[in-house]
CSV table of C-alpha atoms in Angstrom, one decimal:
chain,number,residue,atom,x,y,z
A,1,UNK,CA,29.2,6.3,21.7
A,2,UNK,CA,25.7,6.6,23.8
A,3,UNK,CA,23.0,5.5,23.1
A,4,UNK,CA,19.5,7.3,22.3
A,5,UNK,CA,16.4,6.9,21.4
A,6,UNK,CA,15.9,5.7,17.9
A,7,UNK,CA,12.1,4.6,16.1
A,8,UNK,CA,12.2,1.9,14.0
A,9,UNK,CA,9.3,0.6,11.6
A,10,UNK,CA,9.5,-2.6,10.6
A,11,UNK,CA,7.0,-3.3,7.8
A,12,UNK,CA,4.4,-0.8,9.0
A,13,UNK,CA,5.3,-1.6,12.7
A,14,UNK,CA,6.4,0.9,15.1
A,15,UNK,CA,9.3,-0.1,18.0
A,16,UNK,CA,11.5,2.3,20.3
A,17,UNK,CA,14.9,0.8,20.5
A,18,UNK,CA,18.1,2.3,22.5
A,19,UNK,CA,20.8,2.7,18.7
A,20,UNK,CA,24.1,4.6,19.0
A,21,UNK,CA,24.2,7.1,15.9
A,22,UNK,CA,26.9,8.7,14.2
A,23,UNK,CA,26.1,10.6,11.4
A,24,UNK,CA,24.4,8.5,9.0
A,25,UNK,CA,25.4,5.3,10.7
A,26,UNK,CA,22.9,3.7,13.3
A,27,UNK,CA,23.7,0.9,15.0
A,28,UNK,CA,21.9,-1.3,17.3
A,29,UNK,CA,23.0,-4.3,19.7
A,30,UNK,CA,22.5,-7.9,18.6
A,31,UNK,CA,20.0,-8.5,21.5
A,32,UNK,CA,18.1,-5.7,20.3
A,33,UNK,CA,18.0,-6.6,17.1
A,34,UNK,CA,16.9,-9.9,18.5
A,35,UNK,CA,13.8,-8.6,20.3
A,36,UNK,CA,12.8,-5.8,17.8
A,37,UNK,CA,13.0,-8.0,14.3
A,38,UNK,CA,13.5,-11.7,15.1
A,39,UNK,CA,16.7,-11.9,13.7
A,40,UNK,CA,20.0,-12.9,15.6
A,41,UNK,CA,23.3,-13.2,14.7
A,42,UNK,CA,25.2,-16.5,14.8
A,43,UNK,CA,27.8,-18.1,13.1
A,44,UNK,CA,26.7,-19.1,10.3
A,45,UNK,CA,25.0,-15.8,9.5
A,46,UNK,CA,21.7,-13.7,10.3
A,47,UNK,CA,18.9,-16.7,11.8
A,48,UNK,CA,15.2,-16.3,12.5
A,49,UNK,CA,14.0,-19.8,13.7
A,50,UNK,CA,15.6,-22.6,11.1
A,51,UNK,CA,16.0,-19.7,8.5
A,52,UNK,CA,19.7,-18.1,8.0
A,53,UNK,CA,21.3,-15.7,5.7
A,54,UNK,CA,24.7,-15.5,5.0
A,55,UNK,CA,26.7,-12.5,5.9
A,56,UNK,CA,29.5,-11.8,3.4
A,57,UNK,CA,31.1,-8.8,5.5
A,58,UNK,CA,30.9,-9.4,9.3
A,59,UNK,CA,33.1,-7.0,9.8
A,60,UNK,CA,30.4,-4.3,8.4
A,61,UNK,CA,27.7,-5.7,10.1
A,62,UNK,CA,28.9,-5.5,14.0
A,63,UNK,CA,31.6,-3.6,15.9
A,64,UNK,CA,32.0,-2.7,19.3
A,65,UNK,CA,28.7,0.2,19.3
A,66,UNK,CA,26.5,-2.9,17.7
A,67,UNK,CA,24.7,-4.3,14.0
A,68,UNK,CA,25.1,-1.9,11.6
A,69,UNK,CA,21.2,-1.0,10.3
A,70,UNK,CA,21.8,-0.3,6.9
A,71,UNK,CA,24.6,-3.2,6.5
A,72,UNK,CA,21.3,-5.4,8.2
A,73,UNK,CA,18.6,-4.0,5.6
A,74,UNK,CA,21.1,-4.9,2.5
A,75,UNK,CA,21.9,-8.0,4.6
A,76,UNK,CA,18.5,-9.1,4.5
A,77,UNK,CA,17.6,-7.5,1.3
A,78,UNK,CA,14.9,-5.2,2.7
A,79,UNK,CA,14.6,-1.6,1.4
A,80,UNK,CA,15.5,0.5,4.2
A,81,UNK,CA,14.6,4.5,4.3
A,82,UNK,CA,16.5,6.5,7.4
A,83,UNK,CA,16.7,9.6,8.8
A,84,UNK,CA,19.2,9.7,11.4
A,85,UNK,CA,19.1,12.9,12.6
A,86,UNK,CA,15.5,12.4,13.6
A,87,UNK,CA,16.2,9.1,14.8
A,88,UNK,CA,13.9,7.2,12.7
A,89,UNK,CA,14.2,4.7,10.0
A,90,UNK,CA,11.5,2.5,8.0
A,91,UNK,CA,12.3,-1.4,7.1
A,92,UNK,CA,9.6,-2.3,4.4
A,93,UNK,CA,9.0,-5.7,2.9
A,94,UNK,CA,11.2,-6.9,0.4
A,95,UNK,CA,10.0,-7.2,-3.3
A,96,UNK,CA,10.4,-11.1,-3.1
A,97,UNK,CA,8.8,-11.3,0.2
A,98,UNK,CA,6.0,-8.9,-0.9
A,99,UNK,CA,5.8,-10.6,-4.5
A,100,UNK,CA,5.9,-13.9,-2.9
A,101,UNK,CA,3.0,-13.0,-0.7
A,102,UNK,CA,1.0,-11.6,-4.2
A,103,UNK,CA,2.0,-14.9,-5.9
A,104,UNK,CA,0.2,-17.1,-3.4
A,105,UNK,CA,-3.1,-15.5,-4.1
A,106,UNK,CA,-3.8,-15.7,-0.3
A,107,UNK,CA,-5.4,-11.9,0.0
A,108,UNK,CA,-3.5,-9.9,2.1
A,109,UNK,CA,-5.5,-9.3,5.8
A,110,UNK,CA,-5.6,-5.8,7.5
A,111,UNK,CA,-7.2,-4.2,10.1
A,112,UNK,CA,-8.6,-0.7,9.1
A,113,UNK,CA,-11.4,1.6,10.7
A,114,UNK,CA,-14.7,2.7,9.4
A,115,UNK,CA,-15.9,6.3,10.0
A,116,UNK,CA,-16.8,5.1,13.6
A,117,UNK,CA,-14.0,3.7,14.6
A,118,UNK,CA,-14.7,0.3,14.2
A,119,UNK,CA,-12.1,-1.8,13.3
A,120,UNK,CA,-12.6,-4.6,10.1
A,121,UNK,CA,-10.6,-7.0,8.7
A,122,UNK,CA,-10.7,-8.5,5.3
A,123,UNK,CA,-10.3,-12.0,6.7
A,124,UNK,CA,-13.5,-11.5,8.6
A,125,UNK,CA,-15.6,-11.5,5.0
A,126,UNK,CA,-14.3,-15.4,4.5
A,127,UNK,CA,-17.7,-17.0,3.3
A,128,UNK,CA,-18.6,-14.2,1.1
A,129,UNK,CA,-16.9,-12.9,-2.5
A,130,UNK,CA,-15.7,-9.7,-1.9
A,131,UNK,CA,-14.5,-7.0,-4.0
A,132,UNK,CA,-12.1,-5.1,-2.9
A,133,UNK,CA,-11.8,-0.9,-4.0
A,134,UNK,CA,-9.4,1.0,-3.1
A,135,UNK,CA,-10.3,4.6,-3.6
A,136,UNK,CA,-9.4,7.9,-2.2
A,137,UNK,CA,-10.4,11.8,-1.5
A,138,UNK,CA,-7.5,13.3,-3.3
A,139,UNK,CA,-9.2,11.0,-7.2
A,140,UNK,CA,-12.3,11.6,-9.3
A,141,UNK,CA,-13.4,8.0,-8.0
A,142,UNK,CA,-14.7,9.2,-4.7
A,143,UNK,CA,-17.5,10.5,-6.3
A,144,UNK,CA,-18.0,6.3,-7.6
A,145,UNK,CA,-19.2,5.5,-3.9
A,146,UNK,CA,-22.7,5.5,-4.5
A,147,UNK,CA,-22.4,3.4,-7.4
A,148,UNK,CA,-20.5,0.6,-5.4
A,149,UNK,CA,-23.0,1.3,-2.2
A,150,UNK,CA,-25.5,0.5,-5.2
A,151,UNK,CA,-24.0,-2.8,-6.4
A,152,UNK,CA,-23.5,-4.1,-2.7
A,153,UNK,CA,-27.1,-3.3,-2.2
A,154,UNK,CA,-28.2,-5.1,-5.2
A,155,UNK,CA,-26.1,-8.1,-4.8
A,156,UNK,CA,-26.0,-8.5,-1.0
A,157,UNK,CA,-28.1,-11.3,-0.5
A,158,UNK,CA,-26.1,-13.6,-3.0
A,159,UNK,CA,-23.7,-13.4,-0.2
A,160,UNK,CA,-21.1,-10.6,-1.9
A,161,UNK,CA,-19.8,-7.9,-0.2
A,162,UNK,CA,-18.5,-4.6,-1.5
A,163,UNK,CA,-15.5,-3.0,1.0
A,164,UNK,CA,-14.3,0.0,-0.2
A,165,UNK,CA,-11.2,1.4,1.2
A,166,UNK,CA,-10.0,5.3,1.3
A,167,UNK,CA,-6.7,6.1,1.2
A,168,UNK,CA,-6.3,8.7,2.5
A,169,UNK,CA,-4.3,10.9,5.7
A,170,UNK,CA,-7.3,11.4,7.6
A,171,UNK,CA,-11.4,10.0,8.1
A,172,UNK,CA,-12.0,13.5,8.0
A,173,UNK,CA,-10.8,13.7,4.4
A,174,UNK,CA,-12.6,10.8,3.5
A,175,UNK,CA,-16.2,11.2,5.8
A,176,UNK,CA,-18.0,13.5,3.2
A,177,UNK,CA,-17.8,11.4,0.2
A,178,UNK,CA,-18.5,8.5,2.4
A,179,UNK,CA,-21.8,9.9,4.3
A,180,UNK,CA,-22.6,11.6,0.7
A,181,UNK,CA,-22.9,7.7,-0.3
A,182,UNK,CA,-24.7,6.6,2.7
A,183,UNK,CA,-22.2,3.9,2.5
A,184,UNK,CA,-23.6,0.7,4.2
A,185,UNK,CA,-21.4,-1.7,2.7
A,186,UNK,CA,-17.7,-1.4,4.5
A,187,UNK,CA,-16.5,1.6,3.7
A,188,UNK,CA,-13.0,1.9,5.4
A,189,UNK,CA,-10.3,4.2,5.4
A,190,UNK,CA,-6.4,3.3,5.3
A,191,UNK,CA,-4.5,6.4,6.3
A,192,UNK,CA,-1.2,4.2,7.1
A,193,UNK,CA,-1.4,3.1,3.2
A,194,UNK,CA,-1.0,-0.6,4.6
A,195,UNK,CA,-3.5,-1.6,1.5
A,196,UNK,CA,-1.5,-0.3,-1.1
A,197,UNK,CA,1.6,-1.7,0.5
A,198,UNK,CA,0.5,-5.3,0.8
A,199,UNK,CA,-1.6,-5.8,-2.6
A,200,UNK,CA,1.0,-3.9,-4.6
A,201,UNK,CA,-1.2,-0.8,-5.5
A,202,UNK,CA,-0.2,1.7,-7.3
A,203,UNK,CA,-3.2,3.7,-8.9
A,204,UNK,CA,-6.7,4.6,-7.7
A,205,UNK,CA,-9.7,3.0,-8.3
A,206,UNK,CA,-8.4,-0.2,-7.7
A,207,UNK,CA,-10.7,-3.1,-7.7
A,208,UNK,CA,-9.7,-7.0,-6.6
A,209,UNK,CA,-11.8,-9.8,-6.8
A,210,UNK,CA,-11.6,-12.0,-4.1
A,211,UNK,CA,-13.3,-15.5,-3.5
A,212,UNK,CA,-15.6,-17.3,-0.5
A,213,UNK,CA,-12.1,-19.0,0.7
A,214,UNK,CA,-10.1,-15.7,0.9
A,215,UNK,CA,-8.3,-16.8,-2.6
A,216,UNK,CA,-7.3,-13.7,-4.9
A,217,UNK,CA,-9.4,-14.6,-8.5
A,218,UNK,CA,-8.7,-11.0,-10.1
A,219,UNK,CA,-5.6,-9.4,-9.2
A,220,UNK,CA,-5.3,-5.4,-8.8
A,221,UNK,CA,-6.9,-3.7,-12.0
A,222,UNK,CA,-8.7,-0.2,-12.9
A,223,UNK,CA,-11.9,-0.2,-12.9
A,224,UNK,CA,-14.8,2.6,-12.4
A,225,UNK,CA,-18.4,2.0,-10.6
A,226,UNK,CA,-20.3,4.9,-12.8
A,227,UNK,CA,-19.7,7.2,-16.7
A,228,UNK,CA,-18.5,10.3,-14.9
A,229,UNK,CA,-14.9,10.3,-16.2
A,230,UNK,CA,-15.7,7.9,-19.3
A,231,UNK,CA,-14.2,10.3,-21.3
A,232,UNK,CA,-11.2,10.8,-19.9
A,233,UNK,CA,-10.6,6.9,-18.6
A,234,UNK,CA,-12.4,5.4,-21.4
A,235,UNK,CA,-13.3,2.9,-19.0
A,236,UNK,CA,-16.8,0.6,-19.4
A,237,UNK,CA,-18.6,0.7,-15.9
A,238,UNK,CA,-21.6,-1.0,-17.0
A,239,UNK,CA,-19.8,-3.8,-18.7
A,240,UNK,CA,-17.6,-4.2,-15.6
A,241,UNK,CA,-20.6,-4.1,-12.9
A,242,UNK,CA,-22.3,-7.0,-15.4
A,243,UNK,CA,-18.9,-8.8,-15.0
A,244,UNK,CA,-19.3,-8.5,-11.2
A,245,UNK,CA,-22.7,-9.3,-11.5
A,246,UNK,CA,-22.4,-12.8,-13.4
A,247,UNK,CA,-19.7,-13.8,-11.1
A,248,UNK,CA,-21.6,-12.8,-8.2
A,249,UNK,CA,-24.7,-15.1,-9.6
A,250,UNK,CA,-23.3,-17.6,-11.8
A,251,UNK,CA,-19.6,-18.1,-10.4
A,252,UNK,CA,-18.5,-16.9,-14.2
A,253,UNK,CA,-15.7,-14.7,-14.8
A,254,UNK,CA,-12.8,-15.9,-12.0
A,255,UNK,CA,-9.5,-16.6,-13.6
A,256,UNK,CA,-7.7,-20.1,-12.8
A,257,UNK,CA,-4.4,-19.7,-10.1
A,258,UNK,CA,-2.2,-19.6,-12.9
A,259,UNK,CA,-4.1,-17.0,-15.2
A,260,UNK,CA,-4.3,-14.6,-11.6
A,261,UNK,CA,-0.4,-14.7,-11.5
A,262,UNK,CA,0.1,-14.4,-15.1
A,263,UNK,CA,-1.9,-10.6,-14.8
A,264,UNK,CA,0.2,-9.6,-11.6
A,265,UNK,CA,2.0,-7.0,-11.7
A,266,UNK,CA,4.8,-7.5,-8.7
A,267,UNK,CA,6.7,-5.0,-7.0
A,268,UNK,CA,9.8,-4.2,-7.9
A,269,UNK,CA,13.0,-3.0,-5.1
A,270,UNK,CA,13.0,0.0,-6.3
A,271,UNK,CA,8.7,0.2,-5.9
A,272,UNK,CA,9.3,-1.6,-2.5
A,273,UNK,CA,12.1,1.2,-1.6
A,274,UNK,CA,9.5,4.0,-2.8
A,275,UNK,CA,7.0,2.5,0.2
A,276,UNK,CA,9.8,2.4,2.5
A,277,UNK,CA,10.1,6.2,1.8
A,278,UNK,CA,6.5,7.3,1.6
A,279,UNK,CA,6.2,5.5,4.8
A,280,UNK,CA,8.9,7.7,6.0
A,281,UNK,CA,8.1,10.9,5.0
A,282,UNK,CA,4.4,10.2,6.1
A,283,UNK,CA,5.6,9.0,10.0
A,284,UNK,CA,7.8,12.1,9.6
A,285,UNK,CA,4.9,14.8,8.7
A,286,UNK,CA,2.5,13.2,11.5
A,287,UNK,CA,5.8,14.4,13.7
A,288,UNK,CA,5.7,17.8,12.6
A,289,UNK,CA,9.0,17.5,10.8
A,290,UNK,CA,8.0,18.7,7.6
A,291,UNK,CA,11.1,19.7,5.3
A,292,UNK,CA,12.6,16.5,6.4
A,293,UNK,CA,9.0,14.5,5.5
A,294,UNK,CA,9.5,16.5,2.0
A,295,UNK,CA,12.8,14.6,0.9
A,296,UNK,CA,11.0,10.9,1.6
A,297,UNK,CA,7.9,12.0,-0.3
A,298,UNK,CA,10.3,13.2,-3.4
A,299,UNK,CA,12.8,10.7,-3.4
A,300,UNK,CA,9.7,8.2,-3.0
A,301,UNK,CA,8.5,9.6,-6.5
A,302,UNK,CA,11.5,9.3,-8.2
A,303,UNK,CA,11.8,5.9,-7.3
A,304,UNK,CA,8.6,5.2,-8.1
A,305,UNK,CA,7.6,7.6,-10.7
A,306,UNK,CA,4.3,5.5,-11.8
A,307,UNK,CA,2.8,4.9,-8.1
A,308,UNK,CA,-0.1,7.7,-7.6
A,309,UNK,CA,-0.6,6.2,-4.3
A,310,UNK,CA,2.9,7.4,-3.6
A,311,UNK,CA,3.1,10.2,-5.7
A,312,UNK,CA,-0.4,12.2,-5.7
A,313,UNK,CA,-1.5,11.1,-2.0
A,314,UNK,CA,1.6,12.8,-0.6
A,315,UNK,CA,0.5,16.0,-2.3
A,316,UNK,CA,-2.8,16.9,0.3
A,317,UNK,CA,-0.2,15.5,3.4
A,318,UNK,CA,2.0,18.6,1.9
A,319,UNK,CA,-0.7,21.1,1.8
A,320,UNK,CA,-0.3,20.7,-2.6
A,321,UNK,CA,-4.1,20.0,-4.5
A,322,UNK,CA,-3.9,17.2,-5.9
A,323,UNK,CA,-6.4,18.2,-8.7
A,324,UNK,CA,-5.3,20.9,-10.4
A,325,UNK,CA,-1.5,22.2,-8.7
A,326,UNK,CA,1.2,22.2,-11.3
A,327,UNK,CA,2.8,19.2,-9.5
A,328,UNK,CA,-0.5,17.4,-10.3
A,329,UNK,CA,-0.4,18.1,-13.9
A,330,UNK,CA,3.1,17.6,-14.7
A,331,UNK,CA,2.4,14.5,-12.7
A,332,UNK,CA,-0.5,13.3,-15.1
A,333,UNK,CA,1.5,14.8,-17.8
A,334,UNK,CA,4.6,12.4,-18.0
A,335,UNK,CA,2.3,9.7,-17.0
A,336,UNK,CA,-0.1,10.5,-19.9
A,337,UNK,CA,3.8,10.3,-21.8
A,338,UNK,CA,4.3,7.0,-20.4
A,339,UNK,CA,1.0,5.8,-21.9
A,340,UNK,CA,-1.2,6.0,-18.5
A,341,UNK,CA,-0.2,2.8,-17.1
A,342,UNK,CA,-1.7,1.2,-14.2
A,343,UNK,CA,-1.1,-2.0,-13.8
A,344,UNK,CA,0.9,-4.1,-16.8
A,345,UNK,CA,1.9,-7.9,-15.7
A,346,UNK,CA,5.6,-8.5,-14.3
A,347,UNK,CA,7.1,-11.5,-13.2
């Protein structure tokens, strides 16, 4: 068997390995495995540094053409999505290692642009308390902007800082309602969904509270900046903002370590596998590969029936409007069924 080409993401990353395929089966050489992931095979089982994980069924694992990449993924208990006829495959976080990660209250750091190209990281607020909202083009919440530009300007010099975060497949699909907002607080865009991914979002607005030492001391919750939707969120924006407010000020209203983790919702495999296939289908549009991008995005809904960031953001990467299409309203529909939930604790 030959090898070819073959682009693996691990965890958001991309790599080019050399992987012989047949069919549905990809397999890649130990030393690549080495080099790409960290992870090498030895006796006593899969090893990165002092850590090792027991493999059950060698002979699955490796043959003659190489490690088995699906037989690795289970191995290492990461939710794999694959496409081997494009010669692509995504390796997302596991739902320990990712609710592990929630669990510490250490908030997630990322890299993401503002309209100008400039990258920002979350890390580099340390010092200030920051809350986080994630947001997006395709959700009545863009229009909250200027009510968050209007709370960072308010509250700025009590060292806060208000970083709101677009998700969305483009800046150009997020730049209107940005400059509309004349957004001088942070106002980012995340079209890699790397936000969502790492703080376990799975509705938009999403706010977080986050403290001077980088600590999470509100976990992912709903929240809106302004009345427009009142009616149909029944939402309090003014009694939220005064909650934001009197923390800012007074240092009231941020929950102990233990009361954070006991309102987190963590993900569970199947949510982890829905990001591994969103994360597909999206690499897989931005190749022009569009039928095949179709069955991630699907299959990533049905694992994952809940997750608007999954299920309504893939609907403008596939041309659907994701305000008032069919697919939208069945969509709010069963969730609406389901009793509209965002985020309920899990542990």
């Amino acid at each position: 068997m030959s090898e070819t080409n073959f682009t693996l993401i691990d965890d958001g990353r991309a790599v080019e390995v050399a992987a012989r395929i047949s069919g549905d089966s990809v397999r890649l050489s130990p030393a690549t495995v080495h080099a790409a992931l960290g992870w090498e095979l030895k006796p006593e089982g899969l090893c990165q540094g002092a850590v090792c994980v027991p493999v059950r069924d060698r002979a699955a694992l490796l043959n003659a053409d190489g490690i088995d990449l699906a037989a690795l993924a289970h191995a290492l208990q990461r939710p794999l999505a694959l496409e081997a006829g494009e010669r692509v495959a995504y390796l997302a976080a596991s739902a320990a290692e990712r609710g592990a990660q929630l669990a510490s209250l250490q908030a997630p750091d990322v890299a993401l642009p503002a309209l100008d190209g400039t990258l920002h990281r979350i890390a580099d607020y340390r010092g200030k308390k920051v809350l986080l909202v994630a947001h997006a083009s395709w959700c009545g919440c863009r229009y909250d902007l200027p009510a968050w530009q209007q709370l960072y300007a308010e509250l700025k010099d009590y060292g806060f800082v208000v970083i709101t975060v677009a998700l969305d497949k483009s800046l150009e699909d997020a730049r209107p309602w940005i400059e509309a907002a004349q957004a001088a607080h942070p106002s980012l865009v995340d079209t890699e969904h790397r936000l969502a991914d790492l703080y376990g979002m799975v509705n938009v607005p999403t706010v977080v509270w986050i403290d001077e030492a980088g600590r999470i001391v509100r976990p992912n919750a709903a929240a809106f900046g302004s009345e427009i939707f009142k009616d149909l969120t029944g939402f309090d924006s003014p009694a939220f903002l005064d909650a934001v407010r009197a923390w800012v000020k007074n240092g009231t209203g941020a929950l102990s370590a233990d009361e954070a983790r006991q309102q987190l919702m963590l993900p569970s495999p199947d949510e982890q596998l829905a990001k591994a296939h969103f994360g597909l289908g999206w690499h897989l549009h931005q190749a022009g590969r569009g039928e095949a991008a179709a069955r991630h995005f699907a299959r990533a809904g049905e694992l994952s029936p809940d997750d608007f960031t999954v299920r309504r953001a893939a609907m403008p990467i596939q041309g659907i409007d994701p305000m008032v299409s069919p697919e939208f309203l069945q969509l709010f529909n069963e969730w609406t069924e389901r009793g509209r939930p965002y985020y309920r604790p899990r542990s």
